[in-house]
Coordinates of C-alpha atoms in Angstrom, one line a residue:
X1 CA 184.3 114.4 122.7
X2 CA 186.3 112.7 125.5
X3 CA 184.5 115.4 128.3
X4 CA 181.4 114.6 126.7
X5 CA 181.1 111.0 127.0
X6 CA 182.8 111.3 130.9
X7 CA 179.6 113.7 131.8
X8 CA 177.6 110.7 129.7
X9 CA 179.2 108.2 132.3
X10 CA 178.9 110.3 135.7
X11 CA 174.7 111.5 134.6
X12 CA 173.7 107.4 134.0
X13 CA 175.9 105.9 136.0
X14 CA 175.4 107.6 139.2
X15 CA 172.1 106.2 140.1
X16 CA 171.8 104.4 143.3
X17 CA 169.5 102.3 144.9
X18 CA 166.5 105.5 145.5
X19 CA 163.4 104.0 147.3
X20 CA 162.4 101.1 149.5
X21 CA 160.3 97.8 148.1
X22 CA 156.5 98.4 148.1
X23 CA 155.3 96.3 150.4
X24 CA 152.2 95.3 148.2
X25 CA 154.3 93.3 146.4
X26 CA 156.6 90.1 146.6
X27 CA 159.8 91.2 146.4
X28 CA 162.4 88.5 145.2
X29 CA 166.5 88.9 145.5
X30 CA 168.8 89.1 142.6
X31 CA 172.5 87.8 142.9
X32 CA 174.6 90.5 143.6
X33 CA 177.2 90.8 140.3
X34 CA 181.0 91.0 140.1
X35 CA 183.1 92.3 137.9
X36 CA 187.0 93.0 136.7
X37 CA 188.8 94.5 134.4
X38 CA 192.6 93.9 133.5
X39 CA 194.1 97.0 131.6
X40 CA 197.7 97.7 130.8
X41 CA 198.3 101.0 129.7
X42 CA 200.9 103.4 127.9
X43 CA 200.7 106.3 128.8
X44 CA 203.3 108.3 126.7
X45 CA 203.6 111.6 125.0
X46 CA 200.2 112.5 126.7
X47 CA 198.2 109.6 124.9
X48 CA 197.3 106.2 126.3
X49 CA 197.6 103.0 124.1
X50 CA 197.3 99.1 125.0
X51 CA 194.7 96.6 125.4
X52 CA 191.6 96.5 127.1
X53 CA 190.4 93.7 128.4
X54 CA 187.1 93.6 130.9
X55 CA 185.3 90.5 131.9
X56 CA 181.8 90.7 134.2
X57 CA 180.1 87.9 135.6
X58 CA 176.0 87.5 136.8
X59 CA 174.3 84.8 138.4
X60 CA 170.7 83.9 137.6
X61 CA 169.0 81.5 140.0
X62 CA 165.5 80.8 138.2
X63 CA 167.1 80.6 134.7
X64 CA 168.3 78.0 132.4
X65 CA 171.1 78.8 130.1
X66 CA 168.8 78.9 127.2
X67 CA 166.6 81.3 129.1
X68 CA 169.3 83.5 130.2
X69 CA 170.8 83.5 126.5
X70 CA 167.2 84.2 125.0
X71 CA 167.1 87.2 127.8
X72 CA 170.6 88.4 126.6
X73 CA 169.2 88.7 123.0
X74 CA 165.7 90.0 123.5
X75 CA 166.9 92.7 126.1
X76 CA 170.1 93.7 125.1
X77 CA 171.2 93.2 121.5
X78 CA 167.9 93.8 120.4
X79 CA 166.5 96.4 122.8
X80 CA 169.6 98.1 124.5
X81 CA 170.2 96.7 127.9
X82 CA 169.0 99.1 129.5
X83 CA 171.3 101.9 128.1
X84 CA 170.6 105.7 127.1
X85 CA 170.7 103.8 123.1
X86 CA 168.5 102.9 120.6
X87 CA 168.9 99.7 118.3
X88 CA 168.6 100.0 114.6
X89 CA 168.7 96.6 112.9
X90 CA 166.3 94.9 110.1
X91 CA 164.9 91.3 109.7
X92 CA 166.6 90.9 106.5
X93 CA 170.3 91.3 108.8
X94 CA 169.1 90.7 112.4
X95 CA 172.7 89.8 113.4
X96 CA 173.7 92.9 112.7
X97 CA 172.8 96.3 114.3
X98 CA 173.9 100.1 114.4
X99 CA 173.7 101.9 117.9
X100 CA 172.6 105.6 117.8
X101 CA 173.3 108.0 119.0
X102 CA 177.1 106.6 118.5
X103 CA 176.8 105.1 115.2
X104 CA 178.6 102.0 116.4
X105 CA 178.1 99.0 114.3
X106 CA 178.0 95.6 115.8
X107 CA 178.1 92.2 114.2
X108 CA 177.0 88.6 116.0
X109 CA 179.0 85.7 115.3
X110 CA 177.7 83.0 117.1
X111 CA 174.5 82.1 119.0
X112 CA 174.4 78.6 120.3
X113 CA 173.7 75.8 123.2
X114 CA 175.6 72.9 123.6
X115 CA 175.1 70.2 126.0
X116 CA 177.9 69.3 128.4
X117 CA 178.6 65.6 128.5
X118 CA 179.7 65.2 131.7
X119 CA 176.9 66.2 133.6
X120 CA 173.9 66.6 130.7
X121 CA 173.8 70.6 131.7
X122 CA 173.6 72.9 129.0
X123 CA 176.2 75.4 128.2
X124 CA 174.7 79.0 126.2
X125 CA 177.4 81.1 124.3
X126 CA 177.3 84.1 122.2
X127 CA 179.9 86.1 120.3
X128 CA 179.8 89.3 118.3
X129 CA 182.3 91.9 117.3
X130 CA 182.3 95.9 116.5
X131 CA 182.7 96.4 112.6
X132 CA 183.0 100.2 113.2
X133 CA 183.2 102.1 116.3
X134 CA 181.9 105.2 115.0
X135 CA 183.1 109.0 114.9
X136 CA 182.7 108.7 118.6
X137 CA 185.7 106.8 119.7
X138 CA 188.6 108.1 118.1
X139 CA 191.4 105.4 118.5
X140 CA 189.9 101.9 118.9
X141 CA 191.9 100.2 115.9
X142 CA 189.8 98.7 113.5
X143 CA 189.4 94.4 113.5
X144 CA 190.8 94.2 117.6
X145 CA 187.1 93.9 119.2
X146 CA 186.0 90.6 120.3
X147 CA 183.4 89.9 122.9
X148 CA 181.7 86.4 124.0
X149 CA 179.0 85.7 126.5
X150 CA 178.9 82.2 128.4
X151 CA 175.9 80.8 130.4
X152 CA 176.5 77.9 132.2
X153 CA 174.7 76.1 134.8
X154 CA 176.7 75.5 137.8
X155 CA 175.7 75.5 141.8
X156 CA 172.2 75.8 141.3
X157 CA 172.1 78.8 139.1
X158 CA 173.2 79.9 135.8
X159 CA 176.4 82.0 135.8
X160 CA 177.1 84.6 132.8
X161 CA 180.5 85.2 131.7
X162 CA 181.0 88.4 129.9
X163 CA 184.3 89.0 127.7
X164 CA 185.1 92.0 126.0
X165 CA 188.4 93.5 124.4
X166 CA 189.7 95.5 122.2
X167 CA 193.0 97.7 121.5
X168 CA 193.0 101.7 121.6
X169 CA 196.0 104.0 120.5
X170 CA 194.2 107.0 122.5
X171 CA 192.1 107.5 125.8
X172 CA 192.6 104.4 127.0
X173 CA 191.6 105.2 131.0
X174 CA 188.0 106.8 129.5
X175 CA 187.3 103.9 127.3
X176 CA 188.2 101.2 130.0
X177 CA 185.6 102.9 132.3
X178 CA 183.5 103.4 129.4
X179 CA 183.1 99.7 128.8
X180 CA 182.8 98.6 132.2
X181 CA 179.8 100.8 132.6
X182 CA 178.2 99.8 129.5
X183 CA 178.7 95.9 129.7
X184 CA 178.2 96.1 133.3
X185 CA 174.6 98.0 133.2
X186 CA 174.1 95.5 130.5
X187 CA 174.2 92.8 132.3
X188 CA 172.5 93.9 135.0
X189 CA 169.5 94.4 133.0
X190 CA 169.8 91.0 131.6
X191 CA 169.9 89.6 135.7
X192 CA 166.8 91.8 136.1
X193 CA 164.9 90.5 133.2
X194 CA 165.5 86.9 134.4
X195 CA 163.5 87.6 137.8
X196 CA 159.9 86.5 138.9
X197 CA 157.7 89.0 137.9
X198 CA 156.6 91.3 140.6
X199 CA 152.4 91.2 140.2
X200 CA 149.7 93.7 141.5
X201 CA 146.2 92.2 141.2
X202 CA 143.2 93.6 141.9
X203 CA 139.6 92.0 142.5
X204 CA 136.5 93.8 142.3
X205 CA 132.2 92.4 141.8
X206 CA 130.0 94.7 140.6
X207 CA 126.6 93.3 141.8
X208 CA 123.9 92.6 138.9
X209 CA 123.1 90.4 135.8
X210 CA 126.0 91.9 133.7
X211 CA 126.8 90.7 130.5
X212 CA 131.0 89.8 130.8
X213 CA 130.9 90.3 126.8
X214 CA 129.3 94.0 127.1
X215 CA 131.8 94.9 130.3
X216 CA 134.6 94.2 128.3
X217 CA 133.3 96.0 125.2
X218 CA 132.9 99.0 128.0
X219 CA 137.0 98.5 129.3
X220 CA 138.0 98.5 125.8
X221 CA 136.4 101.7 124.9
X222 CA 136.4 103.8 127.9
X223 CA 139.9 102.5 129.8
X224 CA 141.7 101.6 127.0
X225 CA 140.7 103.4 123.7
X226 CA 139.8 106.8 126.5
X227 CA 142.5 106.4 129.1
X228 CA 140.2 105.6 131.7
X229 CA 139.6 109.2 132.8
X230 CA 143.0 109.5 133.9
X231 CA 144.8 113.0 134.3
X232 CA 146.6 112.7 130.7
X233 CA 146.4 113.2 127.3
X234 CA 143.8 110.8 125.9
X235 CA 146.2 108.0 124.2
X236 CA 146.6 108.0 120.2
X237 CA 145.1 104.7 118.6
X238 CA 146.5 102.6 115.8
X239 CA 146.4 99.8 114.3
X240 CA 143.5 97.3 113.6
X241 CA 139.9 98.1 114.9
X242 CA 138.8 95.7 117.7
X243 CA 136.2 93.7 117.2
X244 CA 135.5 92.9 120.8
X245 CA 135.6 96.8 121.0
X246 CA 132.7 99.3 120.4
X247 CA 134.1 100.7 117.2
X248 CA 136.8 103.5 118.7
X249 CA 139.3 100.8 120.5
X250 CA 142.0 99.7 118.2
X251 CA 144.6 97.1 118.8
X252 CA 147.6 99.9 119.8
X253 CA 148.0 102.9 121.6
X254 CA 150.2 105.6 122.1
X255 CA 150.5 107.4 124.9
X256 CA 152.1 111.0 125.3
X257 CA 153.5 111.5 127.7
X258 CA 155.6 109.3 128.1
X259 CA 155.6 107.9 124.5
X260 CA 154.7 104.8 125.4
X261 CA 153.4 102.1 122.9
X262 CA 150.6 98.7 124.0
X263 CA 149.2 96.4 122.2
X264 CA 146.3 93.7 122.5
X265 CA 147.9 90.7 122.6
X266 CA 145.2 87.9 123.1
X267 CA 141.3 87.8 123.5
X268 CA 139.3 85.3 124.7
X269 CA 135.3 84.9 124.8
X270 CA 133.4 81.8 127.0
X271 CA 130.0 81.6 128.0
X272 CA 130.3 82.9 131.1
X273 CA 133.9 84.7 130.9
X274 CA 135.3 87.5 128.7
X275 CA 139.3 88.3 128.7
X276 CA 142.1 90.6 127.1
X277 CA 145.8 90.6 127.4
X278 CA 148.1 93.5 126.8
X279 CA 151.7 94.6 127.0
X280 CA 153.9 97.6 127.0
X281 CA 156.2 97.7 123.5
X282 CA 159.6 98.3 124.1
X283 CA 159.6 100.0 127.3
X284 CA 162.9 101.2 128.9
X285 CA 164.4 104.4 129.3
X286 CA 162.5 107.0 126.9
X287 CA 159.6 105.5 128.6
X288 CA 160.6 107.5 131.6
X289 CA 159.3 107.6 134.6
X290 CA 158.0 103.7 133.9
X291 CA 161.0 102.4 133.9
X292 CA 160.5 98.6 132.8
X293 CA 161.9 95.7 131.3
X294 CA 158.6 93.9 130.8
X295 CA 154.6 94.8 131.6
X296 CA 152.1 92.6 131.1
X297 CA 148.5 92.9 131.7
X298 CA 145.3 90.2 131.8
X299 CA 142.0 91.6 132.7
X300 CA 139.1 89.3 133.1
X301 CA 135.3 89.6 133.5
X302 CA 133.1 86.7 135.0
X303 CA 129.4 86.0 135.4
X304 CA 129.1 84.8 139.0
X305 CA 126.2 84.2 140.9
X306 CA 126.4 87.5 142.7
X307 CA 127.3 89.7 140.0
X308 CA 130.4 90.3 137.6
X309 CA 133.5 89.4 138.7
X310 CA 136.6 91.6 137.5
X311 CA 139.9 90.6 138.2
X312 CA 143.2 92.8 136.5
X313 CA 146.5 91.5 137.1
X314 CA 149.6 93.3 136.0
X315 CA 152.8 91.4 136.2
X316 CA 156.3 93.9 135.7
X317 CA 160.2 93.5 136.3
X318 CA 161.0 97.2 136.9
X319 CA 164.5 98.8 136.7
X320 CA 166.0 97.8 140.1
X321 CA 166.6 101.9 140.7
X322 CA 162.7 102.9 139.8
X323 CA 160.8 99.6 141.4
X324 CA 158.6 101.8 144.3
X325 CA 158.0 104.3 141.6
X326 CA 156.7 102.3 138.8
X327 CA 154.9 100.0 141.3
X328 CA 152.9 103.3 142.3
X329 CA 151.9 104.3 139.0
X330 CA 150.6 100.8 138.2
X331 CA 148.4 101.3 141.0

């Protein structure tokens, strides 16, 4: 067990920073995170007991505390954080989940903002504990865990405090590094979430009287129900039949490979202007190679005086390891 979860650690947390930023894009710079752990261990008769106790800090510039505590919800207790995980939990419970492959079982205790008196900033904190650690981590005694998040607004930018500990009677030196991986990663996916968008867009004008309502009744069924000709499988749709569609284009898609899941979010029809929005559902890492955190697309089609103008904007916040490689695949 305790050689498989090191070759778990060494495979995901090896990855450096691969490729360059594409230069079609605006790039924008994250805070650079710290963090720390403070361990005392005994290491007696071959077994390591004591406490562990690591903290990890992240700054986000362009987020409020609420944002940056909405972020920690959305993308890591309810998506993963970026982890090689998946999230079971149901709406009747949603402060409670189960994390497989491990079978760990997490509870949240609190979920708040307060405002701070002194200066009127707001101050974000959330705490949770482990209810059961799973067959996985032999040793982690049973009511120890506690763990709270802070987000507090100071110097221009929202700093997140992240406290975790817990007491183990074995593998003590595998579980510290353990958790400093996993909360770390964590919370770097919560910094990356809380970036500008990066955004492609792309302008085209197909000269002619066009009708925008019949061009996006054409998108729908040929790009989106179709695949738009690309070298894949043609994607598996789901889900309510369009009506701004031609009768094949349904509100979801799946596409194999890489299993990944959109949706029509929005529609909107004007006289002289047709739209759609869409979004990726749940991407992150079993979407592989589109690494993402978010993907959201608007495509529009306007009656113009020369012809029909179409303009397809895509805004994503990529994994910071994959951000040249998803970029190209958008385009």
């Amino acid at each position: 067990m305790a050689s498989t979860l090191v070759h778990l650690l060494i495979l995901f947390g090896g990855f450096g920073q691969l490729w360059s930023f594409s230069p079609r894009y605006t790039s924008y710079n994250t805070a650079q995170g710290r963090h720390k752990s403070q361990l005392g261990a005994d290491s007696s008769a071959g077994e390591e007991s004591g406490i562990i106790s690591v903290s990890i800090q992240r700054r986000f510039p362009d987020a409020t505390p609420e944002q940056a505590k909405d972020a920690w919800m959305d993308y890591h207790w309810k998506k993963g954080g970026g982890l090689p995980i998946f999230i079971v939990s149901s709406d009747e419970s949603p402060k409670e989940r189960t994390i497989l492959p491990t079978l760990m079982k997490e509870q949240l205790l609190d979920d708040e903002v307060e405002e701070n008196q002194e200066d009127q900033s707001h101050v974000g904190e959330i705490s949770y504990k482990v209810t059961d650690a799973g067959p996985l981590f032999p040793g982690i005694i049973p009511g120890t865990h506690s763990a709270n998040v802070t987000f507090e607004y100071t110097n221009q930018a929202t700093v997140m405090n992240w406290d975790v500990s817990f007491e183990t009677t074995k593998f003590y030196t595998l579980y510290e590094a353990v958790t400093q991986w996993t909360v770390g990663t964590a919370a770097t996916t919560v910094q990356e979430c809380l970036t500008l968008p990066r955004r492609l867009n792309v302008k085209a004008v197909i000269d002619g009287d066009i009708d925008p309502f019949l061009a996006r009744k054409e998108c729908l069924e040929f790009v989106w129900a179709s695949g738009g000709g690309l070298p894949l499988i043609p994607p598996i749709p789901f889900g309510d039949i369009l009506e701004e569609g031609g009768g094949s284009a349904r509100r979801n898609l799946l596409r194999i490979p890489p299993l990944i899941t959109e949706s029509i979010v929005d529609t909107a029809t004007t006289e002289k202007q047709t739209s759609f929005e869409y979004r990726l559902n749940r991407p992150g890492l079993t979407t592989f190679p589109f690494l993402l955190h978010t993907h959201i697309g608007h495509v529009s089609f306007t009656s113009t005086a020369t012809g029909l103008a179409i303009d397809w904007e895509v805004e994503i916040r990529p994994y910071q390891i994959a951000k040249p490689i998803v970029e190209k695949l958008v385009e």
